[in-house]
Backbone as JSON, one array per atom type, in Angstrom:
{
  "sequence": "XXXXXXXXXXXXXXXXXXXXXXXXXXXXXXXXXXXXXXXXXXXXXXXXXXXXXXXXXXXXXXXXXXXXXXXXXXXXXXXXXXXXXXXXXXXXXXXXXXXXXXXXXXXXXXXXXXXXXXXXXXXXXXXXXXXXXXXXXXXXXXXXXXXXXXXXXXXXXXXXXXXXXXXXXXXXXXXXXXXXXXXXXXXXXXXXXXXXXXXXXX",
  "N": [[1.53, 15.16, 0.83], [-0.68, 14.05, 3.1], [-4.27, 12.67, 2.35], [-7.54, 13.65, 2.73], [-10.5, 12.07, 3.08], [-14.27, 11.77, 3.34], [-16.89, 10.29, 4.44], [-20.36, 10.41, 4.42], [-23.41, 9.65, 6.75], [-25.14, 8.34, 5.09], [-23.39, 6.81, 3.67], [-22.47, 8.11, 1.4], [-19.78, 9.47, -0.51], [-17.41, 11.94, 0.19], [-15.71, 14.24, -1.89], [-12.29, 15.5, -2.27], [-12.82, 18.05, -3.24], [-15.43, 18.71, -2.21], [-15.05, 19.17, 0.47], [-13.29, 20.9, 0.49], [-15.03, 23.01, -0.3], [-16.92, 23.02, 2.13], [-15.04, 23.44, 4.39], [-14.23, 26.2, 3.38], [-16.93, 27.42, 3.48], [-17.4, 27.49, 6.31], [-15.18, 28.93, 7.61], [-15.52, 31.49, 5.86], [-17.93, 32.36, 7.15], [-17.41, 32.92, 9.29], [-15.82, 35.06, 8.99], [-12.96, 34.25, 8.66], [-11.58, 33.67, 6.56], [-9.84, 35.33, 4.93], [-8.89, 36.24, 2.28], [-9.3, 34.32, -0.95], [-9.75, 31.07, -2.05], [-7.89, 28.33, -3.27], [-7.74, 26.06, -6.23], [-7.22, 23.43, -8.59], [-6.75, 22.87, -11.9], [-7.77, 20.41, -12.06], [-9.87, 20.72, -10.39], [-13.59, 20.89, -9.72], [-16.05, 22.37, -11.7], [-18.19, 23.34, -10.29], [-17.76, 23.63, -8.12], [-16.16, 26.38, -8.6], [-18.1, 27.9, -9.66], [-20.09, 27.43, -7.32], [-18.66, 29.22, -5.29], [-18.27, 31.62, -6.96], [-21.08, 32.45, -6.29], [-21.23, 32.87, -3.85], [-19.6, 34.82, -4.03], [-16.85, 34.6, -3.04], [-13.49, 34.58, -3.92], [-11.66, 32.8, -6.29], [-9.17, 30.71, -7.75], [-7.05, 28.92, -10.03], [-4.58, 26.51, -10.01], [-1.87, 24.68, -11.43], [-1.66, 20.96, -11.5], [-1.12, 19.19, -8.77], [-0.02, 19.22, -5.1], [2.43, 21.05, -4.74], [1.85, 23.27, -6.61], [-0.28, 24.25, -5.73], [0.26, 25.35, -3.27], [2.22, 27.52, -3.93], [0.74, 29.29, -5.27], [-1.21, 29.73, -3.15], [0.8, 31.35, -1.66], [1.66, 33.27, -3.39], [-0.8, 34.56, -3.58], [-1.18, 35.04, -0.9], [-3.29, 33.76, 0.4], [-5.0, 31.37, 2.5], [-6.34, 28.85, 2.55], [-6.36, 25.66, 0.12], [-6.51, 23.5, -2.22], [-6.85, 20.57, -3.62], [-8.98, 17.95, -5.93], [-8.52, 15.29, -5.16], [-8.3, 15.21, -2.62], [-6.33, 16.72, -1.14], [-5.3, 18.6, 1.11], [-4.94, 22.2, 1.59], [-4.0, 24.32, 4.51], [-2.81, 26.97, 5.43], [-2.57, 28.64, 7.63], [-2.47, 26.65, 9.8], [-0.94, 24.65, 8.89], [1.63, 23.94, 6.32], [1.8, 21.79, 4.85], [-0.42, 19.22, 3.29], [-2.0, 18.3, 5.67], [-4.08, 15.55, 6.44], [-5.59, 14.91, 8.97], [-5.56, 17.31, 10.62], [-7.47, 18.97, 8.37], [-9.57, 17.38, 8.05], [-10.55, 18.05, 10.94], [-11.26, 20.6, 10.27], [-13.1, 20.76, 8.73], [-15.14, 19.3, 10.47], [-15.55, 21.22, 12.14], [-16.39, 22.97, 11.2], [-18.9, 21.96, 10.47], [-19.65, 21.58, 12.95], [-20.13, 24.09, 14.09], [-21.97, 25.23, 11.93], [-24.26, 23.58, 12.69], [-24.99, 21.34, 10.5], [-25.34, 18.34, 9.28], [-22.96, 16.18, 7.73], [-23.69, 15.35, 5.74], [-25.71, 16.97, 4.75], [-24.11, 19.46, 4.63], [-22.21, 18.68, 2.28], [-24.31, 17.68, 0.26], [-25.12, 20.36, -0.35], [-23.34, 21.5, -2.12], [-23.27, 19.97, -5.36], [-21.7, 18.69, -7.62], [-20.54, 18.38, -10.91], [-20.68, 16.16, -13.42], [-17.61, 14.88, -14.37], [-15.99, 13.83, -17.25], [-13.08, 11.68, -18.03], [-11.15, 10.92, -20.21], [-8.55, 8.93, -21.3], [-5.78, 8.95, -23.62], [-4.16, 6.86, -25.78], [-1.1, 7.61, -27.09], [1.05, 6.86, -29.98], [3.11, 8.27, -30.56], [5.01, 11.7, -29.45], [2.59, 13.97, -28.97], [1.29, 17.09, -30.34], [-0.48, 19.27, -28.64], [-1.33, 21.45, -29.78], [-2.24, 21.19, -32.49], [-4.53, 21.36, -35.33], [-6.65, 20.36, -35.99], [-7.17, 19.4, -33.41], [-7.68, 21.48, -31.95], [-9.47, 22.59, -32.98], [-11.94, 20.79, -32.58], [-11.97, 20.98, -29.74], [-12.41, 23.9, -29.47], [-15.48, 23.79, -30.08], [-16.43, 21.8, -28.82], [-16.34, 23.49, -26.3], [-18.09, 25.56, -27.27], [-20.53, 24.64, -27.43], [-20.85, 23.85, -24.72], [-20.65, 26.45, -23.46], [-21.07, 28.46, -20.42], [-21.43, 26.85, -18.87], [-19.79, 24.51, -18.45], [-16.65, 22.87, -19.11], [-13.43, 22.52, -20.79], [-10.67, 20.47, -20.7], [-7.47, 19.46, -21.88], [-4.78, 17.35, -21.33], [-1.17, 16.52, -21.47], [-0.14, 13.47, -20.35], [2.55, 13.25, -17.85], [3.92, 10.97, -17.44], [3.71, 9.0, -18.97], [2.8, 7.86, -22.61], [0.28, 9.5, -23.03], [-2.79, 11.24, -23.61], [-4.71, 12.96, -21.98], [-8.06, 13.65, -21.66], [-10.47, 15.73, -20.65], [-13.81, 16.19, -19.7], [-16.2, 18.54, -18.61], [-19.39, 19.17, -17.12], [-22.78, 20.74, -16.63], [-24.6, 18.56, -18.03], [-24.48, 15.55, -18.23], [-24.87, 13.39, -20.09], [-24.17, 14.9, -22.4], [-21.89, 15.8, -22.02], [-20.27, 13.37, -22.01], [-20.62, 12.89, -24.54], [-18.9, 14.87, -25.74], [-16.83, 14.41, -24.87], [-15.97, 12.28, -25.91], [-16.55, 12.81, -28.58], [-13.91, 14.32, -28.76], [-11.67, 13.05, -27.98], [-11.64, 10.79, -30.04], [-11.06, 12.34, -32.0], [-8.03, 13.1, -31.17], [-7.31, 10.68, -31.19], [-7.12, 9.87, -33.96], [-5.26, 12.32, -34.87], [-3.32, 11.16, -33.39], [-2.26, 8.29, -34.77]],
  "CA": [[0.75, 15.32, 1.68], [-2.0, 12.97, 3.16], [-5.37, 12.9, 1.5], [-8.19, 13.24, 3.45], [-11.85, 11.6, 2.48], [-15.03, 11.61, 4.23], [-18.24, 9.69, 3.96], [-21.27, 10.87, 5.24], [-24.2, 8.6, 7.03], [-25.61, 7.56, 4.04], [-22.31, 5.84, 2.83], [-21.6, 9.11, 0.22], [-18.22, 9.73, -0.31], [-17.35, 13.32, -0.19], [-14.18, 14.26, -2.51], [-11.67, 17.18, -1.73], [-13.85, 19.65, -3.88], [-16.79, 18.78, -1.18], [-14.26, 18.8, 1.81], [-12.75, 22.06, 0.6], [-16.43, 23.95, 0.35], [-17.36, 23.3, 3.58], [-14.18, 24.16, 4.87], [-14.47, 27.55, 3.24], [-18.19, 28.0, 4.16], [-17.16, 27.88, 7.68], [-14.58, 30.14, 7.51], [-16.07, 32.44, 5.42], [-19.13, 32.52, 7.6], [-16.49, 33.6, 10.82], [-15.04, 35.83, 8.39], [-11.49, 34.1, 8.93], [-11.45, 33.01, 5.02], [-8.75, 35.82, 4.9], [-8.71, 35.94, 0.57], [-9.6, 33.35, -1.18], [-9.47, 29.34, -2.27], [-6.95, 28.05, -4.37], [-8.08, 24.65, -6.56], [-6.54, 22.92, -9.5], [-7.14, 22.46, -12.95], [-9.01, 19.18, -12.19], [-11.52, 21.27, -9.48], [-14.79, 20.66, -10.13], [-16.66, 23.66, -12.14], [-19.19, 23.31, -9.61], [-17.13, 24.67, -7.1], [-15.9, 27.61, -8.9], [-19.52, 28.3, -9.6], [-20.73, 28.17, -5.81], [-17.61, 30.2, -4.96], [-18.62, 32.69, -7.34], [-22.28, 32.52, -5.97], [-20.97, 33.23, -2.33], [-18.42, 36.06, -4.09], [-15.25, 34.26, -2.66], [-12.51, 34.47, -5.24], [-11.14, 31.4, -6.48], [-8.27, 30.39, -8.68], [-6.37, 27.61, -10.1], [-3.11, 26.18, -9.99], [-1.34, 23.33, -12.03], [-2.18, 20.06, -10.68], [0.21, 19.28, -7.55], [-0.3, 20.43, -3.69], [3.13, 21.92, -4.38], [1.31, 24.45, -7.15], [-1.24, 24.58, -4.8], [1.4, 25.93, -1.88], [2.89, 28.32, -4.7], [-0.56, 29.71, -5.55], [-1.64, 30.2, -1.96], [1.9, 31.87, -1.22], [1.85, 33.92, -3.84], [-1.8, 35.33, -3.4], [-1.29, 35.35, 0.48], [-4.48, 32.74, 0.76], [-4.32, 30.18, 3.34], [-6.95, 27.83, 1.96], [-6.51, 25.39, -1.06], [-6.73, 21.71, -2.45], [-7.17, 19.25, -4.85], [-10.27, 17.19, -5.52], [-8.25, 14.06, -4.68], [-8.28, 15.27, -1.15], [-4.79, 17.2, -0.19], [-6.21, 20.18, 1.61], [-3.66, 23.12, 2.93], [-4.64, 25.74, 5.61], [-1.58, 27.49, 5.34], [-2.43, 29.38, 8.72], [-2.23, 25.77, 10.37], [0.65, 23.66, 8.65], [2.12, 24.21, 5.07], [1.78, 20.52, 3.76], [-1.35, 18.88, 3.33], [-2.41, 17.62, 6.28], [-5.43, 15.32, 6.46], [-6.1, 15.26, 10.34], [-6.37, 18.6, 10.62], [-8.34, 18.92, 7.42], [-10.84, 16.79, 8.99], [-10.83, 18.78, 12.02], [-11.49, 21.94, 10.27], [-14.45, 20.01, 8.45], [-16.15, 19.02, 11.69], [-15.36, 22.6, 13.47], [-17.59, 23.95, 10.34], [-20.01, 21.35, 10.72], [-20.11, 21.74, 14.27], [-20.93, 25.72, 13.88], [-23.67, 25.27, 11.04], [-25.33, 22.64, 12.95], [-25.37, 21.0, 9.76], [-24.52, 17.29, 9.65], [-21.81, 16.21, 6.89], [-24.55, 14.83, 4.2], [-26.33, 18.38, 4.77], [-23.21, 20.4, 3.6], [-22.21, 17.99, 1.25], [-25.51, 18.07, -0.88], [-25.06, 21.71, -0.81], [-22.44, 21.24, -3.52], [-23.46, 19.12, -6.6], [-20.55, 17.99, -8.53], [-21.02, 18.13, -12.33], [-20.27, 15.2, -14.39], [-16.62, 14.74, -15.27], [-15.48, 12.68, -18.0], [-11.94, 11.78, -18.06], [-10.74, 10.04, -21.59], [-7.24, 8.55, -21.79], [-5.99, 8.26, -25.23], [-2.31, 6.54, -25.85], [-0.67, 8.11, -28.67], [2.16, 5.92, -30.34], [4.41, 9.45, -30.33], [4.48, 12.78, -28.86], [1.57, 14.82, -29.71], [1.12, 18.52, -30.06], [-1.66, 19.62, -28.43], [-1.79, 23.02, -30.66], [-3.07, 20.91, -33.78], [-5.13, 22.35, -35.77], [-8.01, 19.28, -35.76], [-7.7, 19.02, -31.84], [-8.24, 22.82, -31.44], [-11.15, 23.12, -33.51], [-12.72, 19.99, -31.53], [-12.39, 21.74, -28.16], [-13.83, 24.88, -29.55], [-16.77, 23.16, -30.67], [-17.06, 21.43, -27.35], [-16.17, 24.81, -25.67], [-19.16, 26.2, -27.77], [-21.49, 23.92, -27.01], [-20.77, 23.94, -23.05], [-20.68, 27.63, -22.8], [-20.6, 28.63, -19.27], [-22.02, 25.61, -18.07], [-18.82, 23.25, -18.47], [-15.1, 23.21, -19.15], [-12.73, 21.18, -21.6], [-9.17, 20.28, -20.5], [-6.74, 18.39, -22.42], [-3.19, 17.62, -21.04], [-0.34, 15.22, -21.9], [0.66, 12.8, -19.06], [3.73, 13.48, -17.66], [4.56, 9.86, -16.92], [3.15, 7.71, -20.27], [2.57, 8.68, -23.71], [-1.03, 9.45, -23.28], [-3.22, 12.57, -23.58], [-5.69, 13.07, -20.8], [-9.21, 14.37, -22.05], [-11.44, 15.53, -19.91], [-15.14, 17.79, -20.22], [-17.2, 18.38, -17.39], [-20.63, 20.19, -17.17], [-23.99, 19.9, -15.9], [-25.21, 17.78, -18.94], [-23.97, 14.17, -18.03], [-25.1, 12.83, -21.25], [-23.84, 16.17, -23.74], [-20.49, 15.87, -21.27], [-19.62, 12.02, -22.06], [-20.57, 12.74, -26.05], [-17.99, 15.76, -26.09], [-15.53, 14.2, -24.61], [-15.74, 10.85, -26.91], [-15.78, 13.21, -29.84], [-12.66, 14.85, -28.54], [-10.78, 11.74, -27.94], [-11.66, 10.31, -31.19], [-9.92, 13.29, -32.88], [-7.09, 13.29, -30.79], [-6.7, 9.21, -31.45], [-6.78, 10.0, -35.25], [-4.18, 12.63, -35.0], [-1.89, 10.16, -32.96], [-1.66, 7.39, -35.43]],
  "C": [[-0.36, 14.25, 1.79], [-3.03, 13.55, 2.62], [-6.32, 12.64, 2.66], [-10.14, 12.89, 2.72], [-12.69, 11.19, 3.54], [-16.23, 10.85, 3.77], [-19.29, 10.03, 5.18], [-22.49, 9.56, 5.91], [-25.29, 7.8, 6.09], [-24.62, 6.85, 2.9], [-21.9, 6.96, 1.64], [-20.37, 9.38, 0.65], [-17.89, 11.02, -0.64], [-15.82, 13.41, -0.9], [-13.51, 15.63, -1.7], [-12.29, 18.28, -2.08], [-14.79, 19.82, -2.81], [-16.0, 19.6, -0.16], [-14.02, 20.88, 1.76], [-13.75, 23.16, 0.7], [-16.7, 23.84, 1.37], [-16.24, 23.98, 4.55], [-14.61, 26.28, 4.89], [-15.7, 28.41, 3.55], [-17.73, 28.39, 5.71], [-15.94, 28.72, 7.93], [-14.92, 31.12, 7.13], [-17.02, 33.11, 6.58], [-18.51, 33.42, 9.1], [-15.69, 34.49, 9.98], [-13.58, 35.83, 8.79], [-10.92, 33.35, 7.85], [-9.85, 33.55, 4.72], [-8.07, 35.5, 3.09], [-10.07, 35.12, -0.01], [-9.27, 32.05, -1.35], [-8.74, 28.9, -3.67], [-7.44, 26.47, -4.64], [-7.18, 24.43, -7.45], [-7.09, 23.02, -10.76], [-7.96, 21.29, -13.17], [-10.28, 19.77, -10.98], [-12.26, 21.14, -10.11], [-15.44, 22.13, -10.35], [-17.73, 24.06, -11.05], [-18.72, 23.9, -8.56], [-16.74, 25.78, -7.09], [-17.38, 28.14, -8.61], [-20.28, 28.87, -8.32], [-19.86, 28.88, -5.19], [-17.94, 31.63, -5.53], [-20.14, 33.14, -6.69], [-21.93, 33.5, -4.63], [-19.94, 34.47, -2.5], [-17.28, 35.86, -3.13], [-14.54, 33.82, -3.82], [-11.92, 33.11, -5.23], [-10.06, 31.41, -7.74], [-7.36, 29.3, -8.99], [-5.21, 27.42, -10.35], [-3.08, 24.84, -10.88], [-1.7, 22.52, -10.79], [-1.01, 19.75, -9.74], [0.13, 19.62, -6.34], [0.8, 21.4, -3.74], [2.7, 23.29, -5.25], [0.72, 25.01, -6.53], [-0.95, 25.77, -3.92], [1.42, 27.17, -2.79], [2.07, 29.49, -4.9], [-0.9, 30.86, -4.34], [-0.52, 31.55, -1.66], [1.87, 33.42, -1.74], [0.49, 35.29, -3.94], [-2.13, 35.75, -1.65], [-2.75, 34.91, 0.96], [-4.24, 32.19, 1.8], [-5.09, 29.23, 2.91], [-6.5, 27.23, 0.62], [-6.63, 23.92, -1.13], [-7.16, 21.38, -3.69], [-8.17, 18.31, -4.47], [-9.85, 15.75, -5.28], [-7.77, 13.83, -3.24], [-7.17, 15.91, -0.3], [-5.66, 18.47, -0.35], [-5.15, 21.07, 2.28], [-4.69, 24.35, 3.07], [-3.16, 25.61, 5.85], [-1.34, 28.02, 7.21], [-2.28, 27.85, 9.97], [-1.25, 24.85, 10.27], [0.65, 24.13, 7.1], [1.85, 23.07, 4.41], [0.32, 20.24, 4.19], [-1.72, 18.02, 4.39], [-3.89, 16.87, 6.81], [-6.34, 15.27, 7.98], [-6.55, 17.16, 10.42], [-7.37, 19.41, 9.3], [-9.66, 18.56, 7.87], [-11.44, 17.79, 9.77], [-11.37, 20.21, 11.54], [-13.14, 21.72, 9.75], [-15.53, 20.29, 9.46], [-16.2, 19.98, 12.4], [-16.58, 23.37, 12.69], [-18.67, 23.21, 10.11], [-21.03, 21.76, 11.87], [-21.19, 23.42, 14.31], [-22.05, 25.84, 12.94], [-24.53, 24.44, 11.57], [-26.23, 21.91, 11.97], [-24.77, 19.6, 9.85], [-23.64, 17.21, 7.85], [-22.58, 16.07, 5.54], [-24.97, 15.91, 3.86], [-25.56, 19.32, 3.63], [-22.79, 19.53, 2.52], [-22.99, 18.03, -0.05], [-25.69, 19.58, -1.1], [-24.01, 21.76, -2.1], [-22.63, 20.25, -4.37], [-22.77, 19.36, -7.48], [-20.95, 17.85, -9.72], [-20.07, 17.19, -12.59], [-19.05, 15.43, -14.92], [-15.9, 13.73, -15.84], [-14.05, 12.81, -18.15], [-11.64, 10.55, -19.13], [-9.29, 9.86, -21.43], [-6.77, 7.96, -22.92], [-4.65, 8.3, -25.55], [-1.97, 6.82, -26.89], [0.88, 7.05, -28.62], [3.64, 7.33, -29.69], [4.03, 10.58, -29.78], [3.53, 13.39, -29.85], [1.39, 16.03, -29.75], [-0.24, 18.96, -29.93], [-2.43, 20.85, -29.18], [-2.06, 22.27, -32.43], [-3.92, 21.49, -33.97], [-6.82, 21.51, -35.52], [-8.4, 19.38, -34.27], [-7.91, 20.26, -31.32], [-9.41, 23.23, -31.96], [-12.28, 22.0, -32.73], [-12.82, 20.5, -30.51], [-12.92, 22.72, -28.09], [-15.14, 24.71, -29.75], [-16.95, 22.95, -29.37], [-17.6, 23.0, -26.32], [-17.7, 25.43, -25.84], [-20.81, 25.82, -27.42], [-21.82, 24.15, -25.43], [-21.42, 25.76, -22.68], [-20.57, 27.97, -21.46], [-20.58, 27.55, -18.4], [-21.08, 24.27, -18.2], [-17.42, 23.78, -19.03], [-14.56, 21.7, -19.66], [-11.32, 21.59, -21.08], [-8.44, 19.17, -21.2], [-5.2, 18.55, -21.93], [-2.71, 16.6, -21.17], [-0.02, 14.9, -20.11], [2.19, 12.73, -18.94], [4.86, 11.94, -17.3], [4.69, 8.55, -18.43], [3.0, 8.62, -21.37], [0.6, 8.41, -23.89], [-1.39, 10.81, -23.08], [-4.31, 12.24, -22.74], [-6.9, 13.99, -21.67], [-10.04, 14.54, -21.16], [-12.4, 16.85, -19.89], [-15.73, 17.2, -19.08], [-18.26, 19.43, -17.67], [-21.56, 19.68, -16.57], [-24.71, 18.79, -16.59], [-24.59, 16.73, -18.87], [-24.12, 13.62, -19.86], [-24.23, 13.34, -22.7], [-22.13, 15.96, -23.12], [-19.52, 14.7, -21.88], [-19.72, 12.32, -24.09], [-19.44, 13.82, -26.15], [-16.81, 14.85, -25.88], [-14.79, 12.71, -25.47], [-15.29, 11.64, -28.24], [-13.98, 14.05, -30.17], [-11.52, 13.72, -28.41], [-10.57, 10.87, -29.33], [-10.72, 11.3, -32.06], [-8.26, 13.24, -32.19], [-6.48, 11.95, -31.31], [-6.2, 9.19, -33.08], [-5.71, 10.54, -35.47], [-3.04, 11.91, -34.44], [-1.28, 8.93, -33.8], [-0.62, 7.86, -36.34]]
}
């Protein structure tokens, strides 16, 4: 599918999560959201928190627009997307069409009377640190030392962040992702986990 990206009048780039939020709020305000919104494992936690505040249901699929599509079909929802800018609006089309997504954003802006910058600023994304650790051989992520490092990070972050470890499908790498409200803490925790992964991968 196509990816949609938009830039506000201050030159700020809005990613798929922010655009998904603007479209969802626009539809929700008109009573046209039909259920909830689907994201992926990489969707920023700030979006999940923002939807929870609005009492809009939210669910995560695996990364990839076909998984988002599957989740939407299973739940009979219409709107979903990835932070990369793939946005699906099933009442309009079954594939991620950037022009349709952009028109949906513009419709939401027109009806709210706000600028793209104002609407984008209503969702402040949390810092998301991604560290790729190259491994010599395939590494089992159910390794005790790795699980311990992840649990430690999760208990430090509590509800204000999350940790995601996944093996790359294409290369011998483990992707360590930590996100949360506190950028310095997030960076530190991501480095700690990456260090443990590196040691286990020797």
